[in-house]
Short mmCIF file of C-alpha atoms and ligand atoms in Angstrom, two decimals:
data_model
loop_
_atom_site.label_atom_id
_atom_site.label_comp_id
_atom_site.label_asym_id
_atom_site.label_seq_id
_atom_site.Cartn_x
_atom_site.Cartn_y
_atom_site.Cartn_z
CA MET A 738 0.00 0.00 0.00
CA SER A 739 1.58 3.22 -1.03
CA LYS A 740 1.27 6.19 1.24
CA LEU A 741 -1.18 8.95 0.50
CA MET A 742 0.14 11.41 3.05
CA ASN A 743 -2.10 13.94 4.72
CA ALA A 744 -0.99 17.46 5.56
CA LYS A 745 0.25 16.53 9.04
CA GLU A 746 2.21 13.54 7.79
CA TYR A 747 3.78 15.71 5.12
CA GLU A 748 4.85 18.23 7.73
CA GLU A 749 6.34 15.47 9.87
CA SER A 750 8.16 13.99 6.88
CA LEU A 751 9.86 17.36 6.30
CA ARG A 752 11.03 17.46 9.91
CA LYS A 753 13.05 14.32 9.28
CA LEU A 754 15.12 16.02 6.56
CA ASN A 755 18.48 17.49 7.34
CA LEU A 756 18.39 20.50 5.02
CA GLN A 757 21.10 23.14 4.99
CA VAL A 758 19.00 26.29 4.66
CA TYR A 759 20.26 29.87 4.96
CA MET A 760 18.22 33.06 5.23
CA PHE A 761 19.25 36.58 6.26
CA GLY A 762 22.83 35.33 6.56
CA ARG A 763 22.02 32.69 9.16
CA LYS A 764 21.42 28.96 9.10
CA VAL A 765 17.76 28.10 9.65
CA ALA A 766 17.72 25.40 12.30
CA ASN A 767 14.10 24.43 11.78
CA PRO A 768 12.70 25.45 8.36
CA VAL A 769 9.28 23.85 9.01
CA ASP A 770 8.51 26.19 11.90
CA ASP A 771 10.29 29.25 10.61
CA PRO A 772 7.64 32.00 10.37
CA ILE A 773 8.83 33.15 6.94
CA ILE A 774 9.09 29.68 5.41
CA ARG A 775 6.08 28.14 7.16
CA PRO A 776 3.36 29.68 4.95
CA SER A 777 5.00 28.13 1.89
CA MET A 778 4.99 24.74 3.62
CA ASN A 779 1.31 25.27 4.40
CA ALA A 780 0.62 25.88 0.71
CA VAL A 781 2.30 22.61 -0.33
CA ALA A 782 0.48 20.85 2.49
CA MET A 783 -2.79 21.80 0.76
CA THR A 784 -1.87 19.40 -2.05
CA TYR A 785 -1.92 16.62 0.57
CA GLU A 786 -4.92 17.91 2.49
CA LEU A 787 -7.23 18.09 -0.54
CA ALA A 788 -6.23 14.57 -1.64
CA HIS A 789 -8.12 13.31 1.39
CA ARG A 790 -11.33 15.25 0.75
CA PRO A 791 -13.97 13.17 -1.05
CA GLU A 792 -15.13 16.13 -3.15
CA TYR A 793 -11.64 16.55 -4.63
CA GLU A 794 -10.61 12.92 -4.81
CA ASP A 795 -11.14 12.68 -8.56
CA LEU A 796 -8.94 15.70 -9.27
CA MET A 797 -6.31 15.25 -6.59
CA THR A 798 -5.73 11.51 -6.77
CA THR A 799 -5.49 8.88 -9.45
CA THR A 800 -4.30 5.32 -10.04
CA SER A 801 -0.64 4.66 -10.72
CA HIS A 802 -0.18 3.13 -14.18
CA LEU A 803 2.83 1.30 -12.69
CA THR A 804 1.44 -0.23 -9.53
CA GLY A 805 -2.34 0.15 -9.79
CA LYS A 806 -2.30 1.91 -6.41
CA LYS A 807 -4.02 5.15 -5.51
CA ILE A 808 -1.56 8.05 -5.66
CA ASN A 809 -1.55 11.83 -5.43
CA ARG A 810 -1.90 13.31 -8.93
CA PHE A 811 1.31 15.27 -8.40
CA CYS A 812 3.20 11.94 -8.57
CA HIS A 813 1.39 10.78 -11.70
CA ILE A 814 2.50 10.34 -15.30
CA HIS A 815 -0.34 11.54 -17.53
CA GLN A 816 -1.96 8.62 -19.30
CA SER A 817 -4.63 10.47 -21.30
CA THR A 818 -5.89 13.91 -22.23
CA THR A 819 -8.35 13.50 -19.35
CA ASP A 820 -5.35 13.33 -17.01
CA LEU A 821 -3.97 16.50 -18.58
CA LEU A 822 -7.32 18.24 -18.17
CA LYS A 823 -7.52 17.20 -14.54
CA LYS A 824 -4.04 18.56 -14.00
CA SER A 825 -5.13 21.99 -15.28
CA LYS A 826 -8.23 21.91 -13.10
CA MET A 827 -6.21 20.82 -10.09
CA GLY A 828 -3.87 23.80 -10.60
CA ARG A 829 -6.74 26.25 -10.64
CA LEU A 830 -8.29 24.64 -7.58
CA LEU A 831 -5.10 24.84 -5.53
CA GLY A 832 -4.35 28.42 -6.59
CA PHE A 833 -7.88 29.28 -5.48
CA LYS A 834 -7.52 27.51 -2.13
CA THR A 835 -4.15 29.03 -1.25
CA GLY A 836 -4.02 32.38 -3.10
CA CYS A 837 -0.37 31.72 -3.90
CA CYS A 838 2.12 29.36 -5.53
CA PHE A 839 1.72 25.88 -4.03
CA GLN A 840 5.03 24.75 -5.53
CA ARG A 841 4.44 21.08 -6.20
CA CYS A 842 3.94 21.28 -9.98
CA VAL A 843 7.60 21.58 -10.90
CA GLY A 844 8.36 18.04 -9.76
CA MET A 845 5.32 16.61 -11.54
CA ASP A 846 6.36 18.40 -14.73
CA ALA A 847 9.96 17.22 -14.44
CA MET A 848 8.90 13.60 -13.99
CA ASN A 849 6.53 13.70 -16.95
CA ALA A 850 9.20 15.25 -19.16
CA LEU A 851 11.77 12.66 -18.05
CA SER A 852 9.32 9.83 -18.69
CA ILE A 853 9.24 10.92 -22.34
CA VAL A 854 12.89 11.77 -22.88
CA THR A 855 14.57 8.87 -21.04
CA TYR A 856 12.51 6.52 -23.22
CA ASN A 857 13.61 8.31 -26.38
CA ILE A 858 17.30 8.33 -25.37
CA ASP A 859 17.16 4.58 -24.75
CA LYS A 860 15.61 4.01 -28.17
CA LYS A 861 18.47 5.82 -29.86
CA TYR A 862 21.43 4.71 -27.75
CA GLY A 863 20.33 1.44 -26.14
CA THR A 864 20.83 2.94 -22.68
CA ARG A 865 18.69 2.02 -19.64
CA TYR A 866 17.63 5.43 -18.39
CA TYR A 867 13.90 4.74 -18.73
CA THR A 868 14.06 1.62 -16.54
CA ARG A 869 16.03 3.58 -13.95
CA PHE A 870 13.57 6.43 -14.12
CA ILE A 871 10.57 4.13 -13.71
CA GLU A 872 12.14 2.60 -10.58
CA TYR A 873 12.71 6.10 -9.23
CA LEU A 874 9.14 7.09 -10.09
CA LYS A 875 7.80 4.08 -8.15
CA TYR A 876 9.86 5.23 -5.15
CA VAL A 877 8.39 8.76 -5.41
CA GLN A 878 4.85 7.42 -5.79
CA GLU A 879 5.30 4.93 -2.95
CA ASN A 880 6.37 7.71 -0.59
CA ASP A 881 4.12 10.49 -1.96
CA PHE A 882 7.10 12.84 -2.18
CA VAL A 883 7.35 16.47 -3.22
CA CYS A 884 10.02 16.84 -5.90
CA ASP A 885 11.65 20.11 -6.79
CA GLY A 886 12.01 20.13 -10.57
CA ALA A 887 15.15 22.22 -11.02
CA MET A 888 15.98 23.59 -14.44
CA THR A 889 17.22 27.19 -14.27
CA ASP A 890 20.99 27.63 -13.94
CA PRO A 891 22.48 30.99 -12.91
CA LYS A 892 23.86 31.22 -16.52
CA GLY A 893 26.51 33.92 -15.89
CA ASP A 894 27.33 35.74 -19.12
CA ARG A 895 24.32 35.11 -21.38
CA SER A 896 26.43 35.56 -24.51
CA LEU A 897 28.58 32.54 -23.65
CA ALA A 898 27.88 28.81 -23.85
CA PRO A 899 28.26 26.78 -20.62
CA HIS A 900 31.79 25.59 -21.42
CA GLN A 901 32.88 29.14 -22.29
CA GLN A 902 31.97 30.65 -18.92
CA LYS A 903 34.89 31.86 -16.83
CA ASP A 904 33.40 30.06 -13.85
CA PRO A 905 32.44 26.53 -14.96
CA ASP A 906 29.92 26.16 -12.14
CA LEU A 907 27.50 28.69 -13.61
CA PHE A 908 25.79 25.71 -15.22
CA VAL A 909 25.42 22.40 -13.35
CA HIS A 910 28.00 19.95 -14.65
CA VAL A 911 29.82 16.71 -14.00
CA VAL A 912 33.12 17.19 -12.19
CA GLU A 913 34.00 13.54 -11.70
CA GLU A 914 32.90 10.19 -13.05
CA ARG A 915 33.20 7.29 -10.62
CA LYS A 916 32.44 3.61 -10.78
CA ASP A 917 29.40 4.04 -8.57
CA GLY A 918 28.12 7.33 -9.95
CA ILE A 919 28.99 10.92 -10.78
CA VAL A 920 29.97 14.01 -8.82
CA VAL A 921 28.30 17.27 -9.82
CA SER A 922 28.74 20.97 -9.05
CA GLY A 923 26.84 24.13 -9.88
CA ALA A 924 23.59 25.73 -8.80
CA LYS A 925 19.95 26.16 -9.74
CA ALA A 926 18.46 29.61 -9.24
CA HIS A 927 14.99 30.70 -8.09
CA GLN A 928 13.87 27.19 -7.25
CA THR A 929 10.21 27.13 -6.32
CA GLY A 930 9.43 25.22 -3.14
CA ALA A 931 12.98 23.85 -2.85
CA VAL A 932 13.08 23.60 0.94
CA ASN A 933 9.61 22.03 1.07
CA SER A 934 10.78 19.16 -1.14
CA HIS A 935 11.92 15.63 -0.34
CA GLU A 936 13.68 15.22 -3.65
CA ILE A 937 15.32 17.48 -6.18
CA ILE A 938 15.34 16.62 -9.89
CA ILE A 939 18.04 18.44 -11.84
CA MET A 940 17.76 19.01 -15.60
CA PRO A 941 19.77 21.05 -18.11
CA THR A 942 18.41 24.53 -18.72
CA ILE A 943 19.26 25.04 -22.40
CA THR A 944 20.15 23.16 -25.55
CA MET A 945 23.67 21.78 -25.14
CA ARG A 946 26.13 21.07 -27.91
CA ALA A 947 29.01 18.56 -28.07
CA GLU A 948 31.41 20.93 -26.29
CA ASP A 949 28.92 21.22 -23.44
CA LYS A 950 28.33 17.51 -22.96
CA ASP A 951 29.53 17.60 -19.33
CA TYR A 952 26.59 19.91 -18.73
CA ALA A 953 24.07 17.59 -20.40
CA VAL A 954 23.06 15.76 -17.24
CA ALA A 955 19.77 14.99 -15.53
CA PHE A 956 19.52 13.30 -12.15
CA ALA A 957 17.65 13.15 -8.87
CA LEU A 958 18.92 13.71 -5.34
CA PRO A 959 17.40 13.52 -1.88
CA SER A 960 16.95 17.18 -0.92
CA ASP A 961 19.27 16.72 2.07
CA ALA A 962 22.08 14.99 0.19
CA PRO A 963 25.53 16.07 1.45
CA GLY A 964 26.83 19.12 -0.44
CA ILE A 965 23.45 20.78 -1.11
CA THR A 966 22.87 24.25 0.38
CA TYR A 967 19.70 26.33 0.06
CA ILE A 968 19.79 30.13 0.21
CA MET A 969 16.30 31.59 0.54
CA GLY A 970 15.17 34.38 -1.76
CA ARG A 971 13.70 37.53 -0.24
CA GLN A 972 10.19 38.65 -1.09
CA SER A 973 8.67 42.09 -0.71
CA CYS A 974 7.03 42.46 2.71
CA ASP A 975 8.45 39.07 3.84
CA THR A 976 9.28 40.28 7.34
CA ARG A 977 5.61 41.02 7.99
CA LYS A 978 5.39 37.30 8.59
CA ILE A 979 7.62 37.59 11.65
CA GLU A 980 5.29 40.17 13.14
CA GLY A 981 2.91 37.38 14.10
CA MET A 982 -0.60 36.72 12.81
CA THR A 983 -1.50 40.33 12.18
CA ILE A 984 -3.82 41.48 9.44
CA ASP A 985 -0.81 43.12 7.76
CA ARG A 986 0.13 39.72 6.33
CA GLY A 987 -2.77 39.89 3.87
CA ASN A 988 -2.84 36.13 3.33
CA MET A 989 -2.89 34.72 6.86
CA HIS A 990 -1.69 31.19 6.16
CA TYR A 991 -0.17 30.65 2.74
CA GLY A 992 2.72 31.83 0.58
CA GLY A 993 5.37 30.59 -1.82
CA HIS A 994 9.14 30.61 -1.78
CA GLU A 995 12.11 30.43 -4.09
CA ALA A 996 15.68 29.56 -3.22
CA LEU A 997 19.12 29.29 -4.73
CA VAL A 998 20.14 25.63 -4.62
CA VAL A 999 23.90 25.16 -4.51
CA LEU A 1000 25.43 21.79 -5.41
CA ASP A 1001 28.99 21.60 -4.15
CA LYS A 1002 30.57 18.37 -5.36
CA VAL A 1003 27.48 16.29 -4.75
CA PHE A 1004 27.62 12.56 -5.38
CA VAL A 1005 24.84 11.00 -7.50
CA PRO A 1006 24.67 7.19 -7.74
CA TRP A 1007 24.13 5.82 -11.24
CA ASP A 1008 20.60 4.62 -10.50
CA ARG A 1009 19.58 8.26 -10.08
CA VAL A 1010 21.18 9.51 -13.31
CA PHE A 1011 18.66 9.93 -16.16
CA MET A 1012 20.79 11.66 -18.79
CA TYR A 1013 24.55 11.60 -19.04
CA LYS A 1014 26.17 13.57 -21.84
CA GLU A 1015 23.43 12.82 -24.43
CA TYR A 1016 23.49 16.50 -25.36
CA ASP A 1017 21.34 15.87 -28.44
CA PHE A 1018 18.35 15.24 -26.12
CA THR A 1019 18.69 18.41 -24.06
CA THR A 1020 16.38 20.41 -26.33
CA GLN A 1021 13.67 17.76 -26.04
CA LEU A 1022 13.95 17.69 -22.26
CA VAL A 1023 13.92 21.47 -21.92
CA GLU A 1024 11.00 21.89 -24.32
CA SER A 1025 8.83 19.16 -22.88
CA PHE A 1026 9.40 20.32 -19.29
CA ALA A 1027 8.69 23.90 -20.40
CA ALA A 1028 5.49 22.86 -22.19
CA TYR A 1029 4.19 21.03 -19.13
CA HIS A 1030 5.13 23.85 -16.83
CA ARG A 1031 3.55 26.43 -19.12
CA GLN A 1032 0.34 24.42 -18.82
CA SER A 1033 0.82 24.39 -15.03
CA TYR A 1034 0.24 28.12 -15.00
CA ALA A 1035 -3.39 27.17 -14.59
CA CYS A 1036 -2.47 28.02 -11.00
CA LYS A 1037 -2.60 31.72 -11.90
CA VAL A 1038 -6.27 31.37 -12.82
CA GLY A 1039 -7.02 30.17 -9.29
CA VAL A 1040 -5.01 33.01 -7.75
CA GLY A 1041 -6.83 35.36 -10.14
CA ASP A 1042 -10.14 34.03 -8.78
CA VAL A 1043 -9.03 35.08 -5.29
CA LEU A 1044 -7.98 38.53 -6.48
CA ILE A 1045 -11.25 39.07 -8.34
CA GLY A 1046 -13.19 37.97 -5.25
CA ALA A 1047 -11.18 40.33 -3.06
CA THR A 1048 -11.75 43.20 -5.48
CA GLN A 1049 -15.50 42.64 -5.52
CA VAL A 1050 -15.51 42.55 -1.71
CA VAL A 1051 -13.58 45.80 -1.39
CA ALA A 1052 -15.88 47.45 -3.92
CA GLU A 1053 -18.82 46.41 -1.75
CA TYR A 1054 -17.11 47.59 1.46
CA ASN A 1055 -16.41 50.93 -0.20
CA GLY A 1056 -20.01 51.25 -1.36
CA ALA A 1057 -18.76 51.42 -4.95
CA ASP A 1058 -19.94 48.06 -6.27
CA ARG A 1059 -22.96 49.43 -8.08
CA ALA A 1060 -21.04 52.01 -10.07
CA SER A 1061 -21.20 50.96 -13.71
CA HIS A 1062 -17.47 51.38 -14.33
CA VAL A 1063 -16.65 49.17 -11.33
CA LYS A 1064 -19.04 46.47 -12.56
CA ASP A 1065 -17.46 46.72 -15.98
CA LYS A 1066 -13.94 46.41 -14.59
CA ILE A 1067 -14.92 43.31 -12.65
CA VAL A 1068 -16.33 41.83 -15.87
CA GLU A 1069 -13.03 42.65 -17.58
CA MET A 1070 -11.07 40.91 -14.83
CA ASN A 1071 -13.23 37.82 -15.17
CA HIS A 1072 -12.93 37.91 -18.94
CA LEU A 1073 -9.14 37.97 -18.72
CA ASN A 1074 -9.02 35.27 -16.08
CA GLU A 1075 -11.37 32.91 -17.91
CA THR A 1076 -9.43 33.51 -21.14
CA LEU A 1077 -6.38 32.20 -19.30
CA TYR A 1078 -8.41 29.19 -18.24
CA CYS A 1079 -9.32 28.52 -21.89
CA GLY A 1080 -5.61 28.27 -22.72
CA CYS A 1081 -4.68 25.72 -20.08
CA ILE A 1082 -7.76 23.64 -20.88
CA ALA A 1083 -7.11 23.84 -24.62
CA CYS A 1084 -3.48 22.69 -24.49
CA ALA A 1085 -4.54 19.79 -22.26
CA SER A 1086 -7.45 18.63 -24.41
CA GLU A 1087 -5.31 18.81 -27.55
CA GLY A 1088 -2.59 16.70 -25.91
CA HIS A 1089 -1.13 13.61 -27.58
CA ARG A 1090 0.55 10.35 -26.72
CA GLU A 1091 4.35 10.21 -26.89
CA PRO A 1092 6.17 6.93 -27.74
CA SER A 1093 6.74 6.23 -24.02
CA GLY A 1094 2.95 6.28 -23.47
CA THR A 1095 3.05 9.60 -21.59
CA TYR A 1096 0.59 12.25 -22.74
CA LEU A 1097 2.12 15.62 -23.59
CA VAL A 1098 0.15 18.84 -23.93
CA ASP A 1099 -0.16 20.61 -27.27
CA VAL A 1100 3.11 22.51 -27.16
CA LEU A 1101 2.00 25.49 -29.26
CA LEU A 1102 -1.14 26.04 -27.18
CA ALA A 1103 0.80 25.64 -23.91
CA ASN A 1104 3.12 28.40 -25.09
CA ILE A 1105 0.17 30.60 -26.08
CA HIS A 1106 -1.32 30.04 -22.62
CA LYS A 1107 1.90 30.94 -20.80
CA HIS A 1108 2.38 33.98 -23.02
CA ASN A 1109 -1.06 35.22 -21.99
CA VAL A 1110 -0.02 34.59 -18.39
CA THR A 1111 2.88 37.03 -18.84
CA ARG A 1112 0.26 39.73 -19.51
CA PHE A 1113 -3.21 39.14 -18.11
CA PRO A 1114 -2.38 38.86 -14.39
CA TYR A 1115 -0.74 42.30 -14.67
CA GLN A 1116 -3.91 43.68 -16.24
CA ILE A 1117 -6.07 41.98 -13.61
CA ALA A 1118 -3.81 43.35 -10.85
CA ARG A 1119 -4.02 46.84 -12.35
CA LEU A 1120 -7.81 46.74 -12.28
CA ALA A 1121 -7.77 45.39 -8.72
CA GLN A 1122 -5.57 48.28 -7.62
CA ASP A 1123 -7.78 50.72 -9.49
CA ILE A 1124 -10.87 49.55 -7.64
CA ALA A 1125 -9.12 49.08 -4.27
CA GLY A 1126 -7.91 52.67 -4.19
CA GLY A 1127 -4.74 54.19 -2.77
CA LEU A 1128 -5.63 53.17 0.75
CA MET A 1129 -4.18 49.75 0.00
CA VAL A 1130 -0.69 51.28 0.25
CA THR A 1131 -1.26 54.11 2.74
CA LEU A 1132 -3.09 52.09 5.36
CA PRO A 1133 -1.58 52.22 8.87
CA SER A 1134 -0.49 48.97 10.48
CA ALA A 1135 -2.59 46.52 12.44
CA ALA A 1136 -0.74 47.77 15.53
CA ASP A 1137 -2.14 51.26 14.96
CA LEU A 1138 -5.65 49.85 14.74
CA ALA A 1139 -5.03 48.13 18.09
CA SER A 1140 -3.36 51.18 19.68
CA PRO A 1141 -5.10 52.65 22.76
CA GLU A 1142 -3.99 56.12 21.60
CA VAL A 1143 -4.75 56.20 17.87
CA GLY A 1144 -6.84 53.07 17.26
CA ARG A 1145 -10.09 55.01 17.48
CA TRP A 1146 -8.91 57.37 14.69
CA VAL A 1147 -7.94 54.49 12.46
CA GLU A 1148 -11.28 52.86 13.20
CA LYS A 1149 -13.21 56.05 12.51
CA TYR A 1150 -11.46 57.35 9.42
CA PHE A 1151 -10.91 54.12 7.57
CA LYS A 1152 -14.48 53.01 7.79
CA GLY A 1153 -16.26 52.42 4.50
CA LYS A 1154 -19.85 51.25 4.68
CA SER A 1155 -21.11 51.80 8.22
CA ASP A 1156 -22.13 48.17 8.76
CA ILE A 1157 -18.70 46.79 7.80
CA PRO A 1158 -16.03 46.70 10.53
CA THR A 1159 -12.99 48.80 9.63
CA GLU A 1160 -10.84 45.77 10.41
CA HIS A 1161 -12.55 43.79 7.63
CA ARG A 1162 -11.90 46.56 5.14
CA MET A 1163 -8.26 46.63 6.20
CA ARG A 1164 -7.99 42.85 5.88
CA ILE A 1165 -9.31 42.72 2.33
CA LEU A 1166 -7.09 45.63 1.27
CA ARG A 1167 -4.08 43.85 2.74
CA LEU A 1168 -4.96 40.73 0.77
CA ILE A 1169 -5.03 42.74 -2.46
CA GLU A 1170 -1.74 44.35 -1.47
CA ASN A 1171 -0.28 40.89 -0.79
CA LEU A 1172 -1.40 39.61 -4.21
CA THR A 1173 -0.30 42.59 -6.26
CA LEU A 1174 2.66 44.05 -4.35
CA GLY A 1175 3.57 41.77 -1.47
CA THR A 1176 4.87 38.23 -1.04
CA ALA A 1177 2.21 36.65 -3.25
CA ALA A 1178 2.97 39.09 -6.08
CA VAL A 1179 6.19 37.13 -6.57
CA GLY A 1180 4.03 34.24 -7.73
CA TYR A 1181 1.14 36.11 -9.29
CA LEU A 1182 3.13 38.70 -11.22
CA THR A 1183 6.90 38.26 -11.57
CA GLU A 1184 6.67 34.49 -11.77
CA SER A 1185 3.90 34.88 -14.34
CA MET A 1186 6.38 36.87 -16.36
CA HIS A 1187 9.50 34.73 -15.97
CA GLY A 1188 8.53 31.37 -14.50
CA ALA A 1189 8.51 28.50 -17.02
CA GLY A 1190 10.39 30.84 -19.35
CA SER A 1191 10.28 34.57 -20.01
CA PRO A 1192 7.95 35.93 -22.73
CA GLN A 1193 10.60 35.77 -25.44
CA ALA A 1194 11.00 32.02 -24.89
CA GLN A 1195 7.33 31.56 -25.75
CA ARG A 1196 7.55 33.85 -28.78
CA ILE A 1197 10.40 31.76 -30.17
CA MET A 1198 8.32 28.61 -29.72
CA ILE A 1199 5.26 30.24 -31.27
CA SER A 1200 7.19 31.32 -34.35
CA ARG A 1201 8.64 27.82 -34.66
CA LEU A 1202 5.41 25.90 -34.17
CA VAL A 1203 2.76 27.76 -36.13
CA ASN A 1204 2.09 26.33 -39.57
CA MET A 1205 3.12 29.42 -41.49
CA GLU A 1206 3.49 27.65 -44.82
CA GLY A 1207 -0.05 26.28 -44.53
CA LYS A 1208 -1.42 29.71 -43.76
CA LYS A 1209 0.41 31.25 -46.70
CA THR A 1210 -0.72 28.54 -49.10
CA THR A 1211 -4.37 28.90 -48.19
CA ALA A 1212 -4.18 32.68 -48.41
CA LYS A 1213 -2.67 32.37 -51.87
CA GLU A 1214 -5.28 29.82 -52.93
CA LEU A 1215 -8.17 31.96 -51.77
CA CYS A 1216 -7.09 34.99 -53.75
CA GLY A 1217 -6.17 33.02 -56.81
CA ILE A 1218 -2.36 33.26 -56.65
CA GLU A 1219 -2.14 29.48 -56.34
CA LYS A 1220 -4.74 27.00 -57.44
CA GLY A 1221 -6.23 24.99 -54.59
CA ASP A 1222 -7.90 21.57 -55.02
CA HIS A 1223 -11.29 22.99 -54.21
CA LEU A 1224 -11.07 25.89 -56.62
CA SER A 1225 -11.97 25.77 -60.26
FE1 LIG B 2018 2.91 25.40 -9.59
FE2 LIG B 2018 2.12 27.77 -10.36
FE3 LIG B 2018 3.86 27.57 -8.39
FE4 LIG B 2018 4.67 27.01 -10.85
S1 LIG B 2018 3.93 29.00 -10.10
S2 LIG B 2018 5.02 25.75 -9.03
S3 LIG B 2018 2.82 26.14 -11.71
S4 LIG B 2018 1.76 26.86 -8.37
FE1 LIG B 2019 6.92 28.51 -11.60
#
C-alpha cells in the first residue's frame, strides 16, 4: 500500500530532513517552523490535504499506471488527455484555495518530461535510463514525495555557452565520473518550493552542444544529500510574517518561496542519473518540461479568482460596487481570467501520446497560454488596484488599529460602509496588497512573467510551431495566386 500522506504527515516527513538552509545570513535550524518559510509549507500541504477530501478525490488523486495503487496526482505520469485536463483543473483549484504558488507542480512536470525523454534516449542509444527512471518514479509514488524540478541555472554571461563561462559552475555539470556514480557541481536559481521538497530533480536549462556535454546531465537527489545548500530568496514584505498573525500579512496562512540551490561536489549514484552527456536530447527535455510547466500556469487562474473575489468585496465595502465602471472592470477581470483558463484547458485537451505512453500537452497552445499569463495577471492586478484605491498602500499597520492612543482614529477614518467593521476593510485591502505588491505578487506577477520561461521564450516557440506555410498557401489559394484543389 503506497502512502497517500495527509498534511500533518507531510509536515512530519519534512522534519526528518536534514536541510542546509540559509536566510538573512544565518542557518535556519528548523525550516518547518520558521515563520517566513512556514506559509510556503502550508501551501504545499494543501496538495496533501485536498487529496483526502472526497469532493476533490477525482482531481487530486489517481491510479498509478505502474502499480495500480491510488496516488496523489502530483506523482502521476499523464496517461490520457483527461489526465492532462484534470491537472489543469487541479492547478486552478489549488491556486484558489491558497491564493499563492503551491510549488508542487515543478516536480510533476519534471517527472513527466523525463518519462518521455529517457525513453527516447534509450531508443536511440540502447541505454537504460527509462528503466532507472521508472524505478525512481515508483519510489516517489510509494512515498508520496514532493520533488523540486530544477531547471534554471544561474547562466553567468548570457552571450557565452556553458563551457565558455569563466566560472564553470554557472551551469550544473559533471566534475568527476566514478564507478558508482557521478559528482556534480553548480547551482539552480529561483527554485520554487525547494526547501519544502523531499527530492530534487536536476535538468539542463538550455540546448547543449558537443562541447557542453559535461553539462548535459539529468539526475535526482534527496533534498538533504551532502553538499546541497539552500539560500532563501527575499520577497517584498516578507518580514511582515515575523510580526505574528497580524492582518498586515494579507494572506494569513499561505505563501510561496524560491531559493538558490547550490550543489557543491554532490555525489549522485548511477541509478539516479537519467541523462549523461546525451546532449542531443537536451532540447527535447527542456522543451517538454517547459510545455508542461507552461500548462501548469493554470495556477494563476485560481489566484486570479481570489484577487477578483477580493476586489468585488472591497468594492462592496467601499459602497462602490454598483457604479457601472466598477461592474465593468470586474467583468473585464473575469474575462481575462477565464481567457487564461481557456488556454490551459485547450493545451490539455489537444494533448497527444508520446512513444513512451506519456501524454504531452499541445506545445503550441501551452506556449500561447503561458504567453497570456505574462500579460493578463498584470492587467487583472491593475484593475484590482484601481478599484481598491490608494488606501491599500497608505493604510496604517494593524498595531495602529489596536493602539489605545490612535486606534479610534484608524477605526473612525478608515471606515467604508457603516455596517462593515474597519478591520474587515483593512484585511481585504491587505490581501489585495499581498497579491499585487507583497509576497504573493512574486508568484502572481513576476513568476507569471518569468517562471517556465520569459515571454521571449514563448515567442520563439510560437514562431517555430505555427504552420506558417499552410497559412500562406491557403491565403494564396483563396485569392487566386495558387490554385487549390477545391477551386476551379
Ligand atoms: Fe505550480 Fe504555479 Fe507555483 Fe509554478 S507557479 S510551481 S505552476 S503553483
Ligand atoms: Fe513557476
